[in-house]
Coordinates of C-alpha atoms (C1' of nucleotides) in Angstrom, one line a residue:
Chain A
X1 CA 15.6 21.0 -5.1
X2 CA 16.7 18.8 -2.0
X3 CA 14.6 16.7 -0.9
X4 CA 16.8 15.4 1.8
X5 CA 18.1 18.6 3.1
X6 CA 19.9 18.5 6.3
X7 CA 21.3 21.7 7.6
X8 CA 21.7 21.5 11.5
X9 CA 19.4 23.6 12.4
X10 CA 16.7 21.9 10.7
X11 CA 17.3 18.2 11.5
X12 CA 14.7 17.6 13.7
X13 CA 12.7 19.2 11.0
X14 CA 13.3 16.9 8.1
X15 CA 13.2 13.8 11.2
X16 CA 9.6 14.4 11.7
X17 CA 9.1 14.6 7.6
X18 CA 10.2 11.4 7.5
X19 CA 8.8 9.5 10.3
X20 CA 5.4 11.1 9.3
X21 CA 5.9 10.0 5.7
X22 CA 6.5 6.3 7.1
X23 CA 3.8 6.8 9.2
X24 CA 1.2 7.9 6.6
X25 CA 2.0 5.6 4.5
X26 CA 1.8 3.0 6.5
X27 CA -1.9 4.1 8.0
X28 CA -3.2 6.9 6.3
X29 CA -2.9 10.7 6.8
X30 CA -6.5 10.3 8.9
X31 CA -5.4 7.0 10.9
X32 CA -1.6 8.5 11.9
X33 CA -1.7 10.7 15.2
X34 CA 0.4 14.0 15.9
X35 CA 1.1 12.3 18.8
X36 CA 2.3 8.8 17.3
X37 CA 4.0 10.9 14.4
X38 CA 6.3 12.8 17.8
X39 CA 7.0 9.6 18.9
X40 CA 8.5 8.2 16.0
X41 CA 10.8 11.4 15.9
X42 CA 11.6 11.3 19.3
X43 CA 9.9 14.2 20.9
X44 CA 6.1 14.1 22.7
X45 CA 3.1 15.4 20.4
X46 CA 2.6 19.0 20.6
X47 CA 6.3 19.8 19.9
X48 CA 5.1 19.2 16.0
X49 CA 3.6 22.7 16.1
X50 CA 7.2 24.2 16.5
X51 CA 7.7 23.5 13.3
X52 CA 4.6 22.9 11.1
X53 CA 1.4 24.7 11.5
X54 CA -0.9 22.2 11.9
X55 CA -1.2 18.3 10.3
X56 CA -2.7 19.3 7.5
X57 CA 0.2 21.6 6.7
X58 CA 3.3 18.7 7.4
X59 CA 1.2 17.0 4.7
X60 CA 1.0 19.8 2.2
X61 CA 4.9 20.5 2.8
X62 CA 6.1 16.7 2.5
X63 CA 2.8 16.8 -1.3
X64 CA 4.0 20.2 -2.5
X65 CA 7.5 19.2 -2.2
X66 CA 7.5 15.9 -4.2
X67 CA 5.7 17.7 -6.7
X68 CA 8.3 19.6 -7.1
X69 CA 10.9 17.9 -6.6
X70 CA 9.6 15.5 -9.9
X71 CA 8.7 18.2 -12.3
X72 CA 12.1 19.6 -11.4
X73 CA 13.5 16.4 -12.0
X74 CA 11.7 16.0 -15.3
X75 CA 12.3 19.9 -16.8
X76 CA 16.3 18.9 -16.1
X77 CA 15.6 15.8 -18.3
X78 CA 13.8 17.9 -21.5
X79 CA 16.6 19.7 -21.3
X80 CA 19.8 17.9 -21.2
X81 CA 17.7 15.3 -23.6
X82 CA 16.3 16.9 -27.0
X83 CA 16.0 13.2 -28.6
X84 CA 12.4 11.7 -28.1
X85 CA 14.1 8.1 -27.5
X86 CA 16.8 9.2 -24.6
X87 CA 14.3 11.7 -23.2
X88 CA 11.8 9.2 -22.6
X89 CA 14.3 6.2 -21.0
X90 CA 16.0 8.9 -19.1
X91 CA 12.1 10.5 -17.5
X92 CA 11.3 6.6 -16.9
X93 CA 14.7 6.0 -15.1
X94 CA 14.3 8.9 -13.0
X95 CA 10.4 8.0 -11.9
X96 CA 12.1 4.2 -11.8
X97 CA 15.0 5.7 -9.1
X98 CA 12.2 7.8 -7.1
X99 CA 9.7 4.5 -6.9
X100 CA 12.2 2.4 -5.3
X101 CA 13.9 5.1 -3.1
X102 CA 11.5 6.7 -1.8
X103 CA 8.1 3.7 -1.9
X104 CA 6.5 5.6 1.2
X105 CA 6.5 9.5 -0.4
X106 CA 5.3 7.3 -4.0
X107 CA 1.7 6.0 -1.4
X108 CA 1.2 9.1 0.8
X109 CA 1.5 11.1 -2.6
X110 CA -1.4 9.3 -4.5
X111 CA -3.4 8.3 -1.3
X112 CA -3.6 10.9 0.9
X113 CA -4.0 14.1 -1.8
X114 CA -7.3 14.3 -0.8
X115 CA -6.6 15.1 2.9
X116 CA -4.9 18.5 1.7
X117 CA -6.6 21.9 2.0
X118 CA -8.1 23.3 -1.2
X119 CA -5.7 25.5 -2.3
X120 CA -2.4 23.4 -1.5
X121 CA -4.3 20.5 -3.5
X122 CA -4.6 23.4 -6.5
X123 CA -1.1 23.3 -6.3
X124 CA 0.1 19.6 -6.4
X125 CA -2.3 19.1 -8.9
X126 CA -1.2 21.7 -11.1
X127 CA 2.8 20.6 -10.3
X128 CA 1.3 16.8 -11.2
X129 CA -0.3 17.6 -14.7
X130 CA 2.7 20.0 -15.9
X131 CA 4.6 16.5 -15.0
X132 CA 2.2 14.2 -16.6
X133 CA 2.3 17.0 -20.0
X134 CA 5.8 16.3 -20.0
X135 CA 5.2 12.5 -20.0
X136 CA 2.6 12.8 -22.4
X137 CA 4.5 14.8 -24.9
X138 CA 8.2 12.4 -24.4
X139 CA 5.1 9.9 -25.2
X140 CA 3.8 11.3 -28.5
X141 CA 7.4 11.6 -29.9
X142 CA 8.0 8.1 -29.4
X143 CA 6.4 5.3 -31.2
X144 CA 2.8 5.0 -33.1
X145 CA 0.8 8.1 -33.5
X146 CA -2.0 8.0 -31.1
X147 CA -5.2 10.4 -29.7
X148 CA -5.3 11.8 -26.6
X149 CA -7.4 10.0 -24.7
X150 CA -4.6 6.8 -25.4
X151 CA -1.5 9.2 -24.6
X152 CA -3.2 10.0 -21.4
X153 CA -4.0 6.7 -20.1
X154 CA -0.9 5.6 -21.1
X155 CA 1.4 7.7 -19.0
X156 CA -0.9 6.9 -16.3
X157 CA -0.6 3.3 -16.6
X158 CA 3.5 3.9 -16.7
X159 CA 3.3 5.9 -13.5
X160 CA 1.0 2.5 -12.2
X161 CA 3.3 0.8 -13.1
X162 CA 6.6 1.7 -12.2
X163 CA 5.0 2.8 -8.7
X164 CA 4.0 -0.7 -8.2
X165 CA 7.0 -1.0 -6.2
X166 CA 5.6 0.0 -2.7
X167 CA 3.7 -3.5 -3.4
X168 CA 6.5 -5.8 -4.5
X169 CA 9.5 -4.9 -4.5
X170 CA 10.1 -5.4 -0.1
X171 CA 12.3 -8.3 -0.7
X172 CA 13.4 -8.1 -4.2
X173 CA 16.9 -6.2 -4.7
X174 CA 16.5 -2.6 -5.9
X175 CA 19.1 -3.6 -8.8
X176 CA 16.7 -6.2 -10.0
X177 CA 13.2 -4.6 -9.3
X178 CA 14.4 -1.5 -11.5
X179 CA 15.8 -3.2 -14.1
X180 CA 12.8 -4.9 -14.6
X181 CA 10.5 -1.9 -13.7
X182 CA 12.2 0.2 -16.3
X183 CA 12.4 -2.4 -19.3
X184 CA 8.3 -3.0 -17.9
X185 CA 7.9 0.6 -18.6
X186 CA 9.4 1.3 -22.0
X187 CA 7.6 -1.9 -23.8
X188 CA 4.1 -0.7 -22.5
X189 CA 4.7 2.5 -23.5
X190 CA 5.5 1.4 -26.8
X191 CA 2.4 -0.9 -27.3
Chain B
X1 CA -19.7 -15.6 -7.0
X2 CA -21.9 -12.5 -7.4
X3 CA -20.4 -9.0 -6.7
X4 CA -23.5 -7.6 -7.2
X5 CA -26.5 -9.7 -5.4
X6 CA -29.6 -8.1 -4.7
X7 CA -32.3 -10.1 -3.7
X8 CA -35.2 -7.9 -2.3
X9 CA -34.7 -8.5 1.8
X10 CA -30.4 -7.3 1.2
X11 CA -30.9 -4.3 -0.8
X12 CA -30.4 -2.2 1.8
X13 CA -27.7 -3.9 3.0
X14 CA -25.7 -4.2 -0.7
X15 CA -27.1 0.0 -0.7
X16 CA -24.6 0.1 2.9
X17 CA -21.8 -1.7 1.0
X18 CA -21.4 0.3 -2.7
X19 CA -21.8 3.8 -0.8
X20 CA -19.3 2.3 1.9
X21 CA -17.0 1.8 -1.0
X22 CA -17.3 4.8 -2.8
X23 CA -16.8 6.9 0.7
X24 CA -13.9 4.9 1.0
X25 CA -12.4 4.9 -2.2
X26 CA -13.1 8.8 -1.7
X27 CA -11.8 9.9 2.0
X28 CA -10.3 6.1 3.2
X29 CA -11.2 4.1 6.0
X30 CA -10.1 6.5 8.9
X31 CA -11.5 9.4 6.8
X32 CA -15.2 7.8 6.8
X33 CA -17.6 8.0 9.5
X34 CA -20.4 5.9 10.1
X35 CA -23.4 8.3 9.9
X36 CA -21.7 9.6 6.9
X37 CA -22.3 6.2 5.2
X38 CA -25.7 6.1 6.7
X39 CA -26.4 9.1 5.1
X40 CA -25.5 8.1 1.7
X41 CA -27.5 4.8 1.8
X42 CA -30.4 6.5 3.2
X43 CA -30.6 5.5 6.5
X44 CA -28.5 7.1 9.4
X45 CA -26.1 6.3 11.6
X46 CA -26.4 3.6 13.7
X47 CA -28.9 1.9 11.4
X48 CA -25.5 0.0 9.7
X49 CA -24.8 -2.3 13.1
X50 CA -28.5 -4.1 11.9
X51 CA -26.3 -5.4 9.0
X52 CA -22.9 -5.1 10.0
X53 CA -20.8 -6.0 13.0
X54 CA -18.6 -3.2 13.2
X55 CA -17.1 -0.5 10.8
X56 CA -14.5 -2.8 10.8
X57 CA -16.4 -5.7 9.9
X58 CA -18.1 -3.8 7.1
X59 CA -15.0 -3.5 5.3
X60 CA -13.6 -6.8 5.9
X61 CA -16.8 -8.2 4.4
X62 CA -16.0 -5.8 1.3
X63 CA -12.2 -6.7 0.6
X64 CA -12.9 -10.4 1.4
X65 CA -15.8 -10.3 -1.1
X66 CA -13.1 -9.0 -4.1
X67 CA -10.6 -10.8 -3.5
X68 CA -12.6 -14.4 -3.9
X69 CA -14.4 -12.6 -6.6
X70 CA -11.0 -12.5 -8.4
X71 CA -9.8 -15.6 -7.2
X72 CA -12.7 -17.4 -8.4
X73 CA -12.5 -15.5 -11.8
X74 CA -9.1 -16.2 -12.0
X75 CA -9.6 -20.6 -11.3
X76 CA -12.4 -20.6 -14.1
X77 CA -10.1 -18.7 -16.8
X78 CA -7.5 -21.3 -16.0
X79 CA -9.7 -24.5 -16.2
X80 CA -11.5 -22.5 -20.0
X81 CA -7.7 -22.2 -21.2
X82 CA -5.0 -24.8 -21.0
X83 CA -2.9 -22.8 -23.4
X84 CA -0.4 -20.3 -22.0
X85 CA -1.1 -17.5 -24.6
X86 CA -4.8 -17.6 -24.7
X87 CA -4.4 -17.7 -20.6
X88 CA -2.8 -14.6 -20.0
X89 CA -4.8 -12.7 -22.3
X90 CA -8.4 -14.1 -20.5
X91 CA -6.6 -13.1 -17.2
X92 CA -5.1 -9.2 -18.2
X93 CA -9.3 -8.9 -20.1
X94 CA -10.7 -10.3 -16.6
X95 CA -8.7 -7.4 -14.7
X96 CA -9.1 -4.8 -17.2
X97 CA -12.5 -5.4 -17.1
X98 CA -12.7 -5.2 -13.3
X99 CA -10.6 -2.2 -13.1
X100 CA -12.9 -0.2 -15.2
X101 CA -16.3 -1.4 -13.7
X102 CA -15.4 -0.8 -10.1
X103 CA -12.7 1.4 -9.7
X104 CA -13.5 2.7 -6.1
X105 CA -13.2 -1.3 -4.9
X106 CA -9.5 -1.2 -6.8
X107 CA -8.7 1.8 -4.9
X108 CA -9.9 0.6 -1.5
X109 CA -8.3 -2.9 -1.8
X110 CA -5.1 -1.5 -1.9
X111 CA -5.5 1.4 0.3
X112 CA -7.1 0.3 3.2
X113 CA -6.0 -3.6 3.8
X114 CA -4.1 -2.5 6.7
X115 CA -7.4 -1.4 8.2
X116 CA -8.1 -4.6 8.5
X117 CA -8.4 -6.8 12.0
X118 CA -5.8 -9.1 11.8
X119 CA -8.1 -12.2 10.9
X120 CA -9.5 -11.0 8.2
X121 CA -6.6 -9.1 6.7
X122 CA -4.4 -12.8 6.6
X123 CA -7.4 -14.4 4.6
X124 CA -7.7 -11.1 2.2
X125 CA -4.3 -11.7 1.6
X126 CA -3.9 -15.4 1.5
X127 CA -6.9 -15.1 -1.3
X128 CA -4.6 -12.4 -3.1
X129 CA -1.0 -14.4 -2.8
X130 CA -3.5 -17.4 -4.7
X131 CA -4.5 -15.0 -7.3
X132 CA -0.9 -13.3 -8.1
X133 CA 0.3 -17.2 -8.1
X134 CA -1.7 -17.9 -11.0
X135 CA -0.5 -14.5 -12.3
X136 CA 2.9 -15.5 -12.3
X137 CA 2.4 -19.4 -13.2
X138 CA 1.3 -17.9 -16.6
X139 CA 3.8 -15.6 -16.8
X140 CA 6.2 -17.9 -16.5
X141 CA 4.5 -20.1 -19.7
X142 CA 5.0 -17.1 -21.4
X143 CA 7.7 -15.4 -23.2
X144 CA 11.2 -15.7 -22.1
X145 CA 12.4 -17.5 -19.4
X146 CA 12.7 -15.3 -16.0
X147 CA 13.7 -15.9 -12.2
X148 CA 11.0 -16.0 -9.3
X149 CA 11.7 -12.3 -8.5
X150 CA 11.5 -10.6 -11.8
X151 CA 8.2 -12.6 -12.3
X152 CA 7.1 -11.4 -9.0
X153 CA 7.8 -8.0 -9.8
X154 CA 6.4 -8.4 -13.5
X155 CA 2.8 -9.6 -11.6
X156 CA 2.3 -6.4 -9.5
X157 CA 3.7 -4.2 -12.2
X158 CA 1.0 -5.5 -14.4
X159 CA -1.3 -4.9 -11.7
X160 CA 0.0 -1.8 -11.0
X161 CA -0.7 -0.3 -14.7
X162 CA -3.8 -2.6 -14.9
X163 CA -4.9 -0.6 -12.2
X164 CA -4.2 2.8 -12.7
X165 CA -7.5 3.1 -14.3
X166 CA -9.2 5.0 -11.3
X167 CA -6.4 7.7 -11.7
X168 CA -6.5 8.2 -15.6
X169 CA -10.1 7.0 -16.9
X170 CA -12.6 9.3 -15.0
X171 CA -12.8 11.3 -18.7
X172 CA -12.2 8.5 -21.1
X173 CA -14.4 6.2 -22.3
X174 CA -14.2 2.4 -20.7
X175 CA -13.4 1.0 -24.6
X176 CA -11.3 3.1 -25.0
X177 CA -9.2 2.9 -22.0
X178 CA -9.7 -0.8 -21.9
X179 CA -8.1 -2.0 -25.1
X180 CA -4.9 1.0 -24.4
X181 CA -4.3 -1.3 -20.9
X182 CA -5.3 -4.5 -22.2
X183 CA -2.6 -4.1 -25.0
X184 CA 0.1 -2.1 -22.7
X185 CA -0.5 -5.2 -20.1
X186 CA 0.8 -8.2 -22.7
X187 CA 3.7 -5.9 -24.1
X188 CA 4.8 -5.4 -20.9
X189 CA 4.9 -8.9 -19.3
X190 CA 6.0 -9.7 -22.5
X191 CA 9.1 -8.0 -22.0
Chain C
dC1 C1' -55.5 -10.8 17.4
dC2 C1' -51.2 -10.8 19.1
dG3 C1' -46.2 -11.7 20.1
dT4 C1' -42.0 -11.8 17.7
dC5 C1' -38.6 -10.4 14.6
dG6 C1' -36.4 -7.4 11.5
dT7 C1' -35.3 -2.8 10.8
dG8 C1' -35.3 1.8 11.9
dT9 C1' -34.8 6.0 15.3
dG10 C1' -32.5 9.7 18.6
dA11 C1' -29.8 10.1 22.9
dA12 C1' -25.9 9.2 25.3
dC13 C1' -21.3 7.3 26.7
dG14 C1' -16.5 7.0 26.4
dC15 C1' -12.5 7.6 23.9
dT16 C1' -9.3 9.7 20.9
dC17 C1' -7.7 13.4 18.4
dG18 C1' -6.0 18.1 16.9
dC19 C1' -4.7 22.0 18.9
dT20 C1' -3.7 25.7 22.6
dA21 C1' -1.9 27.3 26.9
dA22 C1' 1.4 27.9 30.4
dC23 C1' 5.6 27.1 31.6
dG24 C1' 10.8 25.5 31.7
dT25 C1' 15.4 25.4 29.6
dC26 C1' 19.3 25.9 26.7
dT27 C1' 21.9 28.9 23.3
dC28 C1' 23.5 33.2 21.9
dG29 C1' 24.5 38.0 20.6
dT30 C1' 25.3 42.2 22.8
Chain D
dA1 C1' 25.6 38.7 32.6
dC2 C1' 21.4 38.7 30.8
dG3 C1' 17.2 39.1 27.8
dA4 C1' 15.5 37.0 23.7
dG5 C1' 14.2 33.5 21.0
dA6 C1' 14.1 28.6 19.6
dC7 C1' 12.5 24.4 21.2
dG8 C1' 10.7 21.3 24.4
dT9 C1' 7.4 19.7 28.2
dT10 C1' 2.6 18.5 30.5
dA11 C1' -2.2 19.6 31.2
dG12 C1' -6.5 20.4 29.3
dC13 C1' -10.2 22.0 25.9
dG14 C1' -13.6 21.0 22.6
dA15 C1' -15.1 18.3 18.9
dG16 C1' -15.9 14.1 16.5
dC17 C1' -16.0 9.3 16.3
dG18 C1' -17.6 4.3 17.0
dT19 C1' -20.7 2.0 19.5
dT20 C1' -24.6 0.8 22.7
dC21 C1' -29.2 1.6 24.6
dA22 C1' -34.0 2.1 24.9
dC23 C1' -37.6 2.5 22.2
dA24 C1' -40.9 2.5 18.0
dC25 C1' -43.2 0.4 14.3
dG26 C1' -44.8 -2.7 10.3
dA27 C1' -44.9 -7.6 8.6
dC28 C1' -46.3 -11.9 9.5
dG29 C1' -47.1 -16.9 11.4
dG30 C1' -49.9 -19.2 15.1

DNA sequence: CCGTCGTGTGAACGCTCGCTAACGTCTCGT
DNA sequence: ACGAGACGTTAGCGAGCGTTCACACGACGG
C-alpha cells in the first residue's frame, strides 16, 4: 500500500491528488473548484476528467485510499506485535507519524466523508470501524477493565487527539509535537 | 452570556441560527444553501436576509457567539479558582460539558472558520488565542514543568480529545461519555 | 382609522460550478 | 510512415446558488 506512488506515467496523477488534498482541506470538498484544483496542478480544469471520473470520485479515491492505507498499517502492527503494551505504542506511533505527515489527508478524511457517494462512504466506513476494532481491542488488553461504551469513546478521543495536529502543530517541530502527541496519547488511554 | 436566548420577538431568528448549525455541522458551509435553512426553520428562502446580513454574516454571528461564550466561561472559572488543580479541572468540566451539549457548534467552529470574511474570522480567532492562553497558563501551574511549544501542543491536544465527542458519542450516553473525557483530559495534560 | 414597521412571499438576476463536446498534439508500436 | 491512444486545450451547456426586488399582510401607536 503506497500512498505516495510515483510511477511516470502517473505523476500528473498523484500531482492533482495532492493539490486537491491541500485544496480540500484548506476549503472544503464543496468550496474547492475542478477548476482551482487544475490550477494548482498545473493544467486548466477539465483536464481532471482524464484521469478521475468526476469530483466526487478524486474524493472517494484520495477517502478509500487512506482507509486503507491505515487499516493496512494497523493489521502490519497486530502482527509483528502479539504483546498488548508494544501493540498499542506501536498503533499510536503509527497514527502519531500519519497526523503530522500527512495533517491535510487527517481534515479532508473526517470533514469531507459526507460529500462521498453512498456506496464509496459504505466503504471508508467499514475500512474506519475494522481500524477503530483494532484500536478498541489493543485498548481492552491494556490497562483497567472497562465497558464498551468507555473503550469506544476512548479510541475516539485518542484519534482527537493525536489528530489535533492539523491545529497546532504549523510551527512546532515534528520531533517535538510527536513526542508529545504520542506520550498525550498513551496516558489518556490509560486513564 | 446566553447561548440560548429566546425572548418571544427572536425566536424565529435563534430557530434560523440552531438549524443553521445543525445544516452546517451536517453538509458545511459551502454544502448549505439558503432555502435549505429556510426550510428547516420553517420559513423559506429569502425570508433569513430579515434577520441576517448575509449567509456569511449568519455564520459569523454563530462562531463569534461561541467563541465569547467560551471565553467568558473560561474568565469566570479563573476568578472562582485561584488554585491551579481545582482550575484545570473547572476548565476540562466546562468543555466537556460543551462538547456534549452542542456538538454540531464544535464541529462547525472548527470546520468552517475559514468561511469566514476576514473581519470576523481575526476576532473569532483573537477570542480563541485568549481562551487557549488561559488553557495553557493552567497547564503550565500544573504538573511538570514544560516549554511554550509542548504546552501549546498539550492545549489543542486536549481540545482535540475533548472534542471528539461529535465523532464517538452519538450512541453513548452524555454521563457516560463525559466522565471517560473528563478523566482522559487531566491524565493526559498531566503527562 | 390609518400609516408604518416588521416579517413573510414568489419571481428574477447574475454568477459560478461540474461536466461534456470538439478539437489539437505528442508518443509509440507496427 | 502512420494510425491509435493518452493527454491537453477552449467553448459552452444546464443547474444551482446567493441575493435583490416588488409586493402582501398583520400589529400597533397616533
Amino acid at each position: 500500500m503506497e500512498l505516495t506512488a510515483g510511477t511516470a506515467p502517473t505523476r500528473r496523477r498523484d500531482q492533482i491528488l495532492v493539490e486537491a488534498a491541500r485544496l480540500f482541506a484548506r476549503h472544503g470538498f464543496h468550496g474547492t473548484s475542478i477548476d482551482g484544483i487544475g490550477a494548482a496542478a498545473g493544467v486548466s480544469g477539465p483536464a481532471i476528467y482524464r484521469h478521475f471520473p468526476s469530483k466526487e470520485g478524486l474524493l472517494a479515491e484520495m477517502l478509500v485510499g487512506i482507509s486503507e492505507y491505515l487499516l493496512d498499517g494497523a493489521r502490519t502492527i497486530v502482527a509483528a506485535h502479539p504483546d498488548p503494551g508494544g501493540r498499542l505504542t506501536a498503533l499510536v506511533d503509527f497514527q502519531v507519524e500519519f497526523a503530522l505527515t500527512r495533517p491535510e489527508l487527517i481534515t479532508v478524511q473526517d470533514r469531507d466523508l459526507a460529500s462521498l457517494p453512498d456506496d464509496s462512504r459504505r466503504r471508508v466506513r467499514a475500512l474506519q470501524r475494522a481500524y477503530v476494532e483494532i484500536w478498541e481491542d489493543a485498548i481492552i488488553r491494556t490497562g483497567p477493565p472497562r465497558d464498551a461504551d468507555q473503550v469506544r469513546t476512548a479510541a475516539h478521543a485518542a484519534f482527537g487527539l493525536i489528530n489535533s495536529t492539523p491545529r497546532s502543530a504549523a510551527h512546532t517541530s515534528p520531533e517535538v509535537a510527536g513526542a508529545v502527541l504520542a506520550s498525550m496519547a498513551l496516558a489518556a488511554v490509560g486513564a
